[in-house]
CSV table of C-alpha atoms and ligand atoms in Angstrom, one decimal:
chain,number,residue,atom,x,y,z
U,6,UNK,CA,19.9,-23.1,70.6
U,7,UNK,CA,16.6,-24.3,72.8
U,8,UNK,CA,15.9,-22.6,75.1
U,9,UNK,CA,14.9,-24.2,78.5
U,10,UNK,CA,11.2,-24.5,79.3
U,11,UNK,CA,11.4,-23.5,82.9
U,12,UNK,CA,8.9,-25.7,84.3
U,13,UNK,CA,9.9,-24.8,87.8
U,14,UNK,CA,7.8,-21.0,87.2
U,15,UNK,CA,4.4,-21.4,88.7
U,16,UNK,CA,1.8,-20.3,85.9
U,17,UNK,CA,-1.3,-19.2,86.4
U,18,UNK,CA,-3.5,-22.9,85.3
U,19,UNK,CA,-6.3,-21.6,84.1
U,20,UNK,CA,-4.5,-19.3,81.8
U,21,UNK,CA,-1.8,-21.7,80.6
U,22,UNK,CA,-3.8,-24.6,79.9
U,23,UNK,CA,-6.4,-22.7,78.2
U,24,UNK,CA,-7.5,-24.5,74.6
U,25,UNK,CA,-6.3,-22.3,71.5
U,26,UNK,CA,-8.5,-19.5,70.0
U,27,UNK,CA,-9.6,-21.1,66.1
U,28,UNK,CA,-8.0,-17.8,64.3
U,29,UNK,CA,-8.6,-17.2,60.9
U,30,UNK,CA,-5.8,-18.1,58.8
U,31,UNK,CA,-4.1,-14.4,57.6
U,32,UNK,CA,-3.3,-12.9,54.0
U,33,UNK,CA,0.5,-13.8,54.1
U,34,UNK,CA,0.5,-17.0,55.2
U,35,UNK,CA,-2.4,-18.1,52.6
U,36,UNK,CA,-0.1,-16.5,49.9
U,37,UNK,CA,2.6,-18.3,50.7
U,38,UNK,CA,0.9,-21.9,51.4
U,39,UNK,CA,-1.4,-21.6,48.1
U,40,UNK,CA,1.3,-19.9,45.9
U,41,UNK,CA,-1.0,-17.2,44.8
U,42,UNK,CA,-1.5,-13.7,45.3
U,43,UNK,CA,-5.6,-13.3,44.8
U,44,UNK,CA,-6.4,-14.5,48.1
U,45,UNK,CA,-10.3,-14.6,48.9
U,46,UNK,CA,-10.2,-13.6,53.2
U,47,UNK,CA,-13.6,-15.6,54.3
U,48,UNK,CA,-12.7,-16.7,56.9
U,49,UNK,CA,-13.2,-13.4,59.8
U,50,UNK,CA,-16.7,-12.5,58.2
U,51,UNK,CA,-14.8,-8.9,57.8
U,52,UNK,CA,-16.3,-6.2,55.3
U,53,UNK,CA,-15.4,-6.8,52.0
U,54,UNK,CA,-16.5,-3.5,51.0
U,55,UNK,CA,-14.4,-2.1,53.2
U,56,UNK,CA,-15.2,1.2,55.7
U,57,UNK,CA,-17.3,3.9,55.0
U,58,UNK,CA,-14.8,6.7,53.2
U,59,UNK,CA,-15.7,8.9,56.3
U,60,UNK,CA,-14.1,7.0,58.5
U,61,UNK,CA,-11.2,6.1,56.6
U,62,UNK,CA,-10.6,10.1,56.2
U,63,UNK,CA,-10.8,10.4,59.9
U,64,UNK,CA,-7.6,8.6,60.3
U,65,UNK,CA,-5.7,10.7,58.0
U,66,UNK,CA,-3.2,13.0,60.0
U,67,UNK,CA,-3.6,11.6,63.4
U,68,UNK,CA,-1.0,12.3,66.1
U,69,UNK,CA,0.3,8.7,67.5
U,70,UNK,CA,2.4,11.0,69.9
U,71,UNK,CA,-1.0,11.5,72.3
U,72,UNK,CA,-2.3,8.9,74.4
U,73,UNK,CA,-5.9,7.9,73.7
U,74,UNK,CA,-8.8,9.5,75.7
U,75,UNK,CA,-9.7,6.6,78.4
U,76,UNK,CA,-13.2,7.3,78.3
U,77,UNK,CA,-13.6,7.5,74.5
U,78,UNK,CA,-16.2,10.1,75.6
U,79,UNK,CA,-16.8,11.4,72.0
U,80,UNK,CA,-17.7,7.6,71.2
U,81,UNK,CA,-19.5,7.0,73.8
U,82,UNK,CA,-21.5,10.2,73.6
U,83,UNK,CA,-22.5,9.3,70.0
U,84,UNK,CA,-23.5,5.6,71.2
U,85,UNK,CA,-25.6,7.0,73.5
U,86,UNK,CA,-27.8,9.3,71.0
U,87,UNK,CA,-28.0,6.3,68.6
U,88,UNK,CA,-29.1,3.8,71.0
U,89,UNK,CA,-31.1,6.3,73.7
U,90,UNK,CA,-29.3,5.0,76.4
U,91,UNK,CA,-26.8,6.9,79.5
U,92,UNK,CA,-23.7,7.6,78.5
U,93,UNK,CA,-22.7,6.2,82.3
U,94,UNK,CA,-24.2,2.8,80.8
U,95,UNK,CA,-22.0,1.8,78.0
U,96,UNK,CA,-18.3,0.8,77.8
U,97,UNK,CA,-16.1,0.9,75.2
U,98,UNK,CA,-13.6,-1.7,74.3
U,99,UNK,CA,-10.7,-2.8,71.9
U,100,UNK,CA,-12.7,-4.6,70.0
U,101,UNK,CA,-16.1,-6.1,71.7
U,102,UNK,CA,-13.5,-9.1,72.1
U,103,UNK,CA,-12.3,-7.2,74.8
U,104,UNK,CA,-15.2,-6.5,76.5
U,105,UNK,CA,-16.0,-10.5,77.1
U,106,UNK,CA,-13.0,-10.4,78.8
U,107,UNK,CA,-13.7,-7.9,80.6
U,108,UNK,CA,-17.1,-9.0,81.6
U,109,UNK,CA,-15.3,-12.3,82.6
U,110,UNK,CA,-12.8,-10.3,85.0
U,111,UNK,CA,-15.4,-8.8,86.6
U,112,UNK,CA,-17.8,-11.4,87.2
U,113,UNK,CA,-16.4,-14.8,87.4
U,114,UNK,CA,-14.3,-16.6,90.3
U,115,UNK,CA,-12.5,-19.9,90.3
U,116,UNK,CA,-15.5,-22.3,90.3
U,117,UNK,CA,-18.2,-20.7,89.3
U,118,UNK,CA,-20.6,-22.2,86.5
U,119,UNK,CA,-20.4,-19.8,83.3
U,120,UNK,CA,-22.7,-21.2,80.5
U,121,UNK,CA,-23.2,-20.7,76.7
U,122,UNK,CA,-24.4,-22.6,73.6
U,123,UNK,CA,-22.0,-24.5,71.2
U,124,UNK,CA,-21.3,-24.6,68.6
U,125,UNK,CA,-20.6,-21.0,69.2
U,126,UNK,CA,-18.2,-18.4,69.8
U,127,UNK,CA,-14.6,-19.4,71.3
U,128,UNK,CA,-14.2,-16.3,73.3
U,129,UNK,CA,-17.5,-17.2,75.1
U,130,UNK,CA,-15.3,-20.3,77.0
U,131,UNK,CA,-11.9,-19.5,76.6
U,132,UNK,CA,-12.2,-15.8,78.9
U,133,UNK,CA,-14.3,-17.9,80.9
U,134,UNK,CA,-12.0,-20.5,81.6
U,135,UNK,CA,-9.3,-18.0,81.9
U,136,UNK,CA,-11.2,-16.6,85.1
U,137,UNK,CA,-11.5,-20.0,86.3
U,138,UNK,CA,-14.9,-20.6,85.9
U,139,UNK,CA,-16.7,-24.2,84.8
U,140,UNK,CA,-17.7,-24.0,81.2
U,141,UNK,CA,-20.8,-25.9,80.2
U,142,UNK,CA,-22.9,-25.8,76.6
U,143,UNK,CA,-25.9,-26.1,75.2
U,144,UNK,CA,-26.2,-28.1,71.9
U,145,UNK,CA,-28.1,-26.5,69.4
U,146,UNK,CA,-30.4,-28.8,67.8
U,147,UNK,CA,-30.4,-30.9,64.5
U,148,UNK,CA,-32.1,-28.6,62.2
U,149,UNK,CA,-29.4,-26.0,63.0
U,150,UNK,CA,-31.6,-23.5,65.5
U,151,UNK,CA,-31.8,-22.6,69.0
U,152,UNK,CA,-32.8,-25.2,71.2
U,153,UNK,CA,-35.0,-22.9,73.7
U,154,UNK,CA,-36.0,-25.3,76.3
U,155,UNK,CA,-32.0,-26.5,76.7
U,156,UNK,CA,-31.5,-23.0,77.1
U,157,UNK,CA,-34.4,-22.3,79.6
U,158,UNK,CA,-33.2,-25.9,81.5
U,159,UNK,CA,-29.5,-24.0,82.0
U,160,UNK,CA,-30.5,-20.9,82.9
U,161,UNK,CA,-32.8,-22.1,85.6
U,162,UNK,CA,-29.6,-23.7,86.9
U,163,UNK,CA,-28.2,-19.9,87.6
U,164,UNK,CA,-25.2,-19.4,85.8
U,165,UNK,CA,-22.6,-16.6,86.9
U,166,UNK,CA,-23.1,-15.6,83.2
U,167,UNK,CA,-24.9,-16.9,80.1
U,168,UNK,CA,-23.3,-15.9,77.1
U,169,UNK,CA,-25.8,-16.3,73.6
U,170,UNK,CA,-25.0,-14.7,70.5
U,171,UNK,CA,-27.9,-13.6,68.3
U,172,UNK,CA,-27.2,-14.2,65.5
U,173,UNK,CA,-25.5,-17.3,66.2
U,174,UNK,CA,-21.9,-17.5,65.3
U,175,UNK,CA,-21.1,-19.7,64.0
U,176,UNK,CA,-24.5,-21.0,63.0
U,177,UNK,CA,-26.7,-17.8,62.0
U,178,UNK,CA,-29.8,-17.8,62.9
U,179,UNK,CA,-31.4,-14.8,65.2
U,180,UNK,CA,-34.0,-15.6,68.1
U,181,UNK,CA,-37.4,-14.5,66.6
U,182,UNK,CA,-40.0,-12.4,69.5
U,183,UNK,CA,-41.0,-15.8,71.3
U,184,UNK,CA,-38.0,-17.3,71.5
U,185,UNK,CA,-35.9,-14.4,72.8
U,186,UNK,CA,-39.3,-13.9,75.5
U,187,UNK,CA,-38.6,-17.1,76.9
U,188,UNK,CA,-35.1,-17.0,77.2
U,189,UNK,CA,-35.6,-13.6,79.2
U,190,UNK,CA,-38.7,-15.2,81.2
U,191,UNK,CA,-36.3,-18.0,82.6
U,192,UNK,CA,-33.2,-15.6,83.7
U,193,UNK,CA,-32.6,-16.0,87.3
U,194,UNK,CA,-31.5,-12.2,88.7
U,195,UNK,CA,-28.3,-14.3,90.3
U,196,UNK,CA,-27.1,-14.1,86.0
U,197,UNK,CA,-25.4,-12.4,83.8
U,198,UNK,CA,-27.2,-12.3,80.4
U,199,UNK,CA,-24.7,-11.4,77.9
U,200,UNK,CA,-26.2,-11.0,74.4
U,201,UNK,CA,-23.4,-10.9,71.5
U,202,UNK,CA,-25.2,-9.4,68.7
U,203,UNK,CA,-21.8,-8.6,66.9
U,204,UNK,CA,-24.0,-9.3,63.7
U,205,UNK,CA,-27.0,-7.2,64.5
U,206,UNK,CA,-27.1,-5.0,61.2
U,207,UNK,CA,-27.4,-8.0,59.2
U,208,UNK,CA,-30.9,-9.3,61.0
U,209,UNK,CA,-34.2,-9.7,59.4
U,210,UNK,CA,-36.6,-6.5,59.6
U,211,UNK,CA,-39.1,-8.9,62.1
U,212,UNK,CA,-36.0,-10.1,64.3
U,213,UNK,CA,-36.4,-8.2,68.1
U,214,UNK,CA,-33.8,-5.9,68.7
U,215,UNK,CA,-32.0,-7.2,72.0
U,216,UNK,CA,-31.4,-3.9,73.6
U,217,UNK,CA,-35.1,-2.9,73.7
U,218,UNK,CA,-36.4,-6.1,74.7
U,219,UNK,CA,-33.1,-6.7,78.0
U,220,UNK,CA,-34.4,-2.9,78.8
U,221,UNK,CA,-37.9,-4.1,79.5
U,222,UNK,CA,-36.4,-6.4,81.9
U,223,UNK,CA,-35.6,-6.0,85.6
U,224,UNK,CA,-32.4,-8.3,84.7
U,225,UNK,CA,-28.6,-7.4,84.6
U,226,UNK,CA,-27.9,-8.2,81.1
U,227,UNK,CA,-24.8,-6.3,78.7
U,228,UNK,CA,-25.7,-6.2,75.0
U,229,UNK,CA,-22.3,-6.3,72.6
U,230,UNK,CA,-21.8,-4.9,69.9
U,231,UNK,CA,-18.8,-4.2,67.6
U,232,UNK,CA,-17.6,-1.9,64.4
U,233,UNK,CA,-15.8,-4.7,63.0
U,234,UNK,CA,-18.4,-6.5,60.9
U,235,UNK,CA,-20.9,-4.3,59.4
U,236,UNK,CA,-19.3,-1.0,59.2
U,237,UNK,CA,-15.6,-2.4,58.5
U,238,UNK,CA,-13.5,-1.4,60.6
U,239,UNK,CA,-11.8,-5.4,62.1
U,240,UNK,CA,-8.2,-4.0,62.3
U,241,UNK,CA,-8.9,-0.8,64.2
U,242,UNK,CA,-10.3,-2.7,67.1
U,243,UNK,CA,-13.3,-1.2,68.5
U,244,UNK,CA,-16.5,-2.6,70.0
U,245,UNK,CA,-18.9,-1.6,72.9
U,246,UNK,CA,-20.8,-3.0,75.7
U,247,UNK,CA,-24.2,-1.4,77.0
U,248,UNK,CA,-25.2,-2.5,80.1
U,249,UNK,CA,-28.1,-2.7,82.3
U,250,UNK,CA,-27.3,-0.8,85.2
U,251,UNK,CA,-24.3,1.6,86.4
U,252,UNK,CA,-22.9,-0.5,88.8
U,253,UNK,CA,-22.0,-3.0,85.9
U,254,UNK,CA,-20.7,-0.7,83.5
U,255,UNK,CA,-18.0,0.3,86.1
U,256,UNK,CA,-16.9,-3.2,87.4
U,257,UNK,CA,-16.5,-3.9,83.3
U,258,UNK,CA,-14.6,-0.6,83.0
U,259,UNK,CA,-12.3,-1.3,86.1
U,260,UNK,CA,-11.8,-4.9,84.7
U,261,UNK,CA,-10.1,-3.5,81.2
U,262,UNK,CA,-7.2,-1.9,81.0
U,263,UNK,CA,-7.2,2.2,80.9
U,264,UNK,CA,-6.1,3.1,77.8
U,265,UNK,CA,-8.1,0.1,76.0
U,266,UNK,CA,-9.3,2.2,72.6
U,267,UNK,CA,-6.7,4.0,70.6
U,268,UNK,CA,-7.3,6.8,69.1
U,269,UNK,CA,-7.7,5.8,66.0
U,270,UNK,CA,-10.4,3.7,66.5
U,271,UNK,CA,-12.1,6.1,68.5
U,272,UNK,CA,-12.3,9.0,66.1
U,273,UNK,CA,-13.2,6.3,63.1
U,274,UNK,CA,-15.8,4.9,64.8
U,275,UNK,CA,-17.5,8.1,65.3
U,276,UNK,CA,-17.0,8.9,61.8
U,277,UNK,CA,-18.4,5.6,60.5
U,278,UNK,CA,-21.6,6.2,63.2
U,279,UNK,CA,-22.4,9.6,61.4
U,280,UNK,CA,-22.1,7.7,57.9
U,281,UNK,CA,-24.8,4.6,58.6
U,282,UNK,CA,-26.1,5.4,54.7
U,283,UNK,CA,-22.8,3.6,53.7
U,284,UNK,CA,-23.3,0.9,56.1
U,285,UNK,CA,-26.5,0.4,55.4
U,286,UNK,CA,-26.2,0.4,51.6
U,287,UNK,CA,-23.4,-2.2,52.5
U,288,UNK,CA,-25.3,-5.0,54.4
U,289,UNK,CA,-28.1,-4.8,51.8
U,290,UNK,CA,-25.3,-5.4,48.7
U,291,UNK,CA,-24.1,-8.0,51.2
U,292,UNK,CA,-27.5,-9.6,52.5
U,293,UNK,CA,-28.7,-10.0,48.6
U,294,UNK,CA,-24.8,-12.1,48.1
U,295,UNK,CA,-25.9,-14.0,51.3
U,296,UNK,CA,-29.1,-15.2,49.6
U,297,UNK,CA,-27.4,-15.7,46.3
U,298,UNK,CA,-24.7,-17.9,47.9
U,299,UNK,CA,-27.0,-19.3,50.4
U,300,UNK,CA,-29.4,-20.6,47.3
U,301,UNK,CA,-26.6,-22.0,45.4
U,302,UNK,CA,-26.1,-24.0,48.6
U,303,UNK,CA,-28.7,-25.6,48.7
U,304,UNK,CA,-29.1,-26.4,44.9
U,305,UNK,CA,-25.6,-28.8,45.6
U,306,UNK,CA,-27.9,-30.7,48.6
U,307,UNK,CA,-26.2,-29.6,51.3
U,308,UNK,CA,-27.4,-28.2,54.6
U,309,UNK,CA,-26.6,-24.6,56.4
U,310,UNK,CA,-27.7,-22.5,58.9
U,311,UNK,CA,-30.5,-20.0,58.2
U,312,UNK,CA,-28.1,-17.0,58.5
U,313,UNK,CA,-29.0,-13.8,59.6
U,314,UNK,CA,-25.4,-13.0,59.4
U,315,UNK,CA,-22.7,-12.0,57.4
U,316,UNK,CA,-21.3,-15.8,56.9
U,317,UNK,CA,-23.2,-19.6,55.9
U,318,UNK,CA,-22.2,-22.3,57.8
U,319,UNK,CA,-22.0,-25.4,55.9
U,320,UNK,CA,-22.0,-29.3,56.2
U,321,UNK,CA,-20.1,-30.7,53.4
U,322,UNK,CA,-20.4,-34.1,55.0
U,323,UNK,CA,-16.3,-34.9,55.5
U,324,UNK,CA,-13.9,-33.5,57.7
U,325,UNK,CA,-13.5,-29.8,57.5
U,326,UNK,CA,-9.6,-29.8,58.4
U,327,UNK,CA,-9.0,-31.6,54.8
U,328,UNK,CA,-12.1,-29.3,52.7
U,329,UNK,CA,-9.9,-26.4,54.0
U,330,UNK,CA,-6.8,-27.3,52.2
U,331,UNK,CA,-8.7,-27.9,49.6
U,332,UNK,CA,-10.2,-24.6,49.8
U,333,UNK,CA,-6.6,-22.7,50.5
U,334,UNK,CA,-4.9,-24.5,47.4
U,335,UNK,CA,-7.5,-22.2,45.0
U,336,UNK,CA,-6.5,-19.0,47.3
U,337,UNK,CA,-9.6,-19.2,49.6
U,338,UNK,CA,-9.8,-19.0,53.1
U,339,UNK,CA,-12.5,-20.2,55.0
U,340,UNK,CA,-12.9,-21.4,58.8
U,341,UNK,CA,-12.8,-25.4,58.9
U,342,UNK,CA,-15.2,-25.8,62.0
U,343,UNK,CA,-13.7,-28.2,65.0
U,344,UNK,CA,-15.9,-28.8,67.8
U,345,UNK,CA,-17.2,-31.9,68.7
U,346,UNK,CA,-20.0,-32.9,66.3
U,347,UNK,CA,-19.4,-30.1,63.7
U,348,UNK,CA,-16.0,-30.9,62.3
U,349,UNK,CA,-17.7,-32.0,58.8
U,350,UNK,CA,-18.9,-27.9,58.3
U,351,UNK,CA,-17.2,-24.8,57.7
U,352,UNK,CA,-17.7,-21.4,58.4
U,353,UNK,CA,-17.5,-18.8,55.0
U,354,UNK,CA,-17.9,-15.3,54.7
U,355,UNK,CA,-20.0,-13.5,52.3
U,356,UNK,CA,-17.3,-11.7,50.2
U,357,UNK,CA,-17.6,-9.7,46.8
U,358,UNK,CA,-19.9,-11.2,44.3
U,359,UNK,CA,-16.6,-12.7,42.1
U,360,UNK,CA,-14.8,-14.0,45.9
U,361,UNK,CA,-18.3,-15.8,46.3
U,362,UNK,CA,-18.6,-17.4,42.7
U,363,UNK,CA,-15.0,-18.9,43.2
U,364,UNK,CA,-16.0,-20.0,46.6
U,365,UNK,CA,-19.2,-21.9,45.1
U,366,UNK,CA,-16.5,-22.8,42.0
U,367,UNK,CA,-14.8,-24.8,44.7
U,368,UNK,CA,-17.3,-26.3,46.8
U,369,UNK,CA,-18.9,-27.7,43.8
U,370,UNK,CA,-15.4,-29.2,42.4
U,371,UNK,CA,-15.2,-29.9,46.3
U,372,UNK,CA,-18.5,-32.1,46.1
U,373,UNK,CA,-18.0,-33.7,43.2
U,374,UNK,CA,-15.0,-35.6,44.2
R,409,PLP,C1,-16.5,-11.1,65.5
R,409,PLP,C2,-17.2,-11.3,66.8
R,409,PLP,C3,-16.9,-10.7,68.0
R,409,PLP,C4,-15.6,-9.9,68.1
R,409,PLP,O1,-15.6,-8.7,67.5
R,409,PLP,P1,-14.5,-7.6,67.8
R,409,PLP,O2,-15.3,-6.4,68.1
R,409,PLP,O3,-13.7,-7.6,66.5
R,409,PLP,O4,-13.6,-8.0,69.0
R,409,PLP,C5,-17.6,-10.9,69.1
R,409,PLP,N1,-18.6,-11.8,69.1
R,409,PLP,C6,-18.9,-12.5,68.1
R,409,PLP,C7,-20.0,-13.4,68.2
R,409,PLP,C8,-18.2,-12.3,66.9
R,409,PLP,O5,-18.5,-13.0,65.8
């Protein structure tokens, strides 16, 4: 039987009519579409290498009976000695996912202008249309790279918050010293500069770290950064926020709810922080696929972002819904890209070495047809 749609409930607007989050399709569902078991995930620019073994033991024998602790304190602590900054600065967050959200609750009201760059990140509008706020983008440009003076030109409109991520997902590329020096040069102090570096381990040895050049500033900014990319660990949920000031880091922590990390994320993360030689050794097995892949690209004639990520994006010049089916029907999963003006490229994640030669296996039978 159908249930009733009961359209006589008020909900809230900006909640219900908010446009869907492009997901990743899962494991099951591509086993069952493509008929085959050997599915190649790149599509959620996950770890294919998995976690370091440290952190994987640290989950062994857990209670579930306890709750979490609220302030992930042990995390937090460890952040703190890594990164050189108060403990009473950074938040921690299911997921850095979260932590936009967060950020959102605690800064934006109905009407307010929120800004960010597209193509980029769908969390970046949708939290900020949840709270109500106007959304409005920058366009990178052509050649695939931040187009600084459109992003000086916002800025100097005040947003309630920018939101960039360097690296750019979904595009790649980092903001070198100059670039990132004029971005800060134009922030008015009425913004929030929120800089996603979810792919910061996978940088360039020249790109600026963003934390040490927002901490020269006299801005409020919040740096995120996340354990689910580089140090493997997507389906625990854990990410963090470090923010510029105390004041901040408490509105994002009352915005989130109390119990946000569980424990097994906590005690994980900590575990994979004290093992960086295994996420290190990672990226670098992962940044020398990236070039590989990234070569082979090219040598078809097609175009991609200069990534300093753990993903390409790719024009292959016709309509990314259909190159995804043809991508799924070999047991691959990539991200067909859909915003306006990008829906011929896709999004693929540097997998293992054998994942990436069926990938190119594809896209060249892909290109030939
Ligand atoms: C993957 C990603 C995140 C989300 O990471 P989680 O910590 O898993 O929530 C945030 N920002 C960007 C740009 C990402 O690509």
């Amino acid at each position: 039987m159908t249930k009733p749609l009961h359209t006589e409930l008020p909900l809230n607007p900006h909640v219900a009519g908010l446009p869907p989050y492009n997901a990743g399709m899962n494991i099951a569902d591509a086993q069952q579409k493509s008929g085959r078991q050997d599915i190649a995930a790149l599509a959620s620019n996950e770890n294919p290498d998995g976690c370091s073994p440290h952190a994987a033991a640290a989950l062994v024998g857990l209670s579930p009976s306890r709750y979490s602790d609220p302030a992930c304190m042990a995390l937090r602590a460890a952040l703190s000695q890594k990164l050189g900054v108060d403990t009473d600065r950074i938040v921690a967050g299911n997921g850095s996912e979260e932590m936009i959200a967060a950020i959102c609750r605690a800064v934006l009201r109905p009407g307010t202008l929120a800004a960010t760059v597209c193509p980029g990140f769908g969390l970046h509008e949708i939290e900020a249309l949840a709270n109500g706020a106007r959304v409005e983008k920058v366009g990178m440009r052509p050649d695939l790279d931040f187009d600084i003076p459109a992003i000086i030109a916002m800025l100097e409109r005040a947003p309630a918050i920018f939101f960039l991520s360097s690296p750019s997902n979904p595009v790649g590329p980092a903001l070198d010293r100059k670039g990132l020096a004029r971005i800060l040069a134009a922030v008015r102090h009425e913004t929030l500069l929120v800089l996603d570096e979810a792919y910061f381990e996978f940088t360039d040895e020249d790109t600026p770290h963003g934390l040490a050049a927002l901490s020269a500033t006299d801005l409020s900014w919040v740096v995120l950064r996340t354990f689910s990319k580089a140090y493997g660990l997507a389906g625990l949920r854990v990410g963090y926020a470090v923010t510029s000031d105390v004041r901040l880091a408490r509105a994002v922590s009352a915005a989130k709810t109390p119990f946000n990390v569980n424990a097994a994320a906590q005690v994980a993360a900590v575990a994979a922080l004290a093992d960086e030689s295994w996420m290190r050794s990672s990226v670098a097995r992962l940044k020398r696929e990236r070039a590989r892949v990234a070569s082979a690209v090219a040598d078809m004639g097609l175009s991609a972002g200069r990534s300093q990520t753990n993903f390409l994006f790719i024009d292959v010049g016709r309509e990314s819904r259909i190159v995804f089916d043809h991508f799924l029907s070999q047991g691959i999963i990539v991200k067909p890209w859909k915003e306006e003006g990008y829906d011929t490229f896709i999004r693929v994640t540097i997998g293992t070495p054998s994942e990436n030669d069926r990938f190119l296996d594809a896209l060249r039978d892909l290109i030939r047809t």
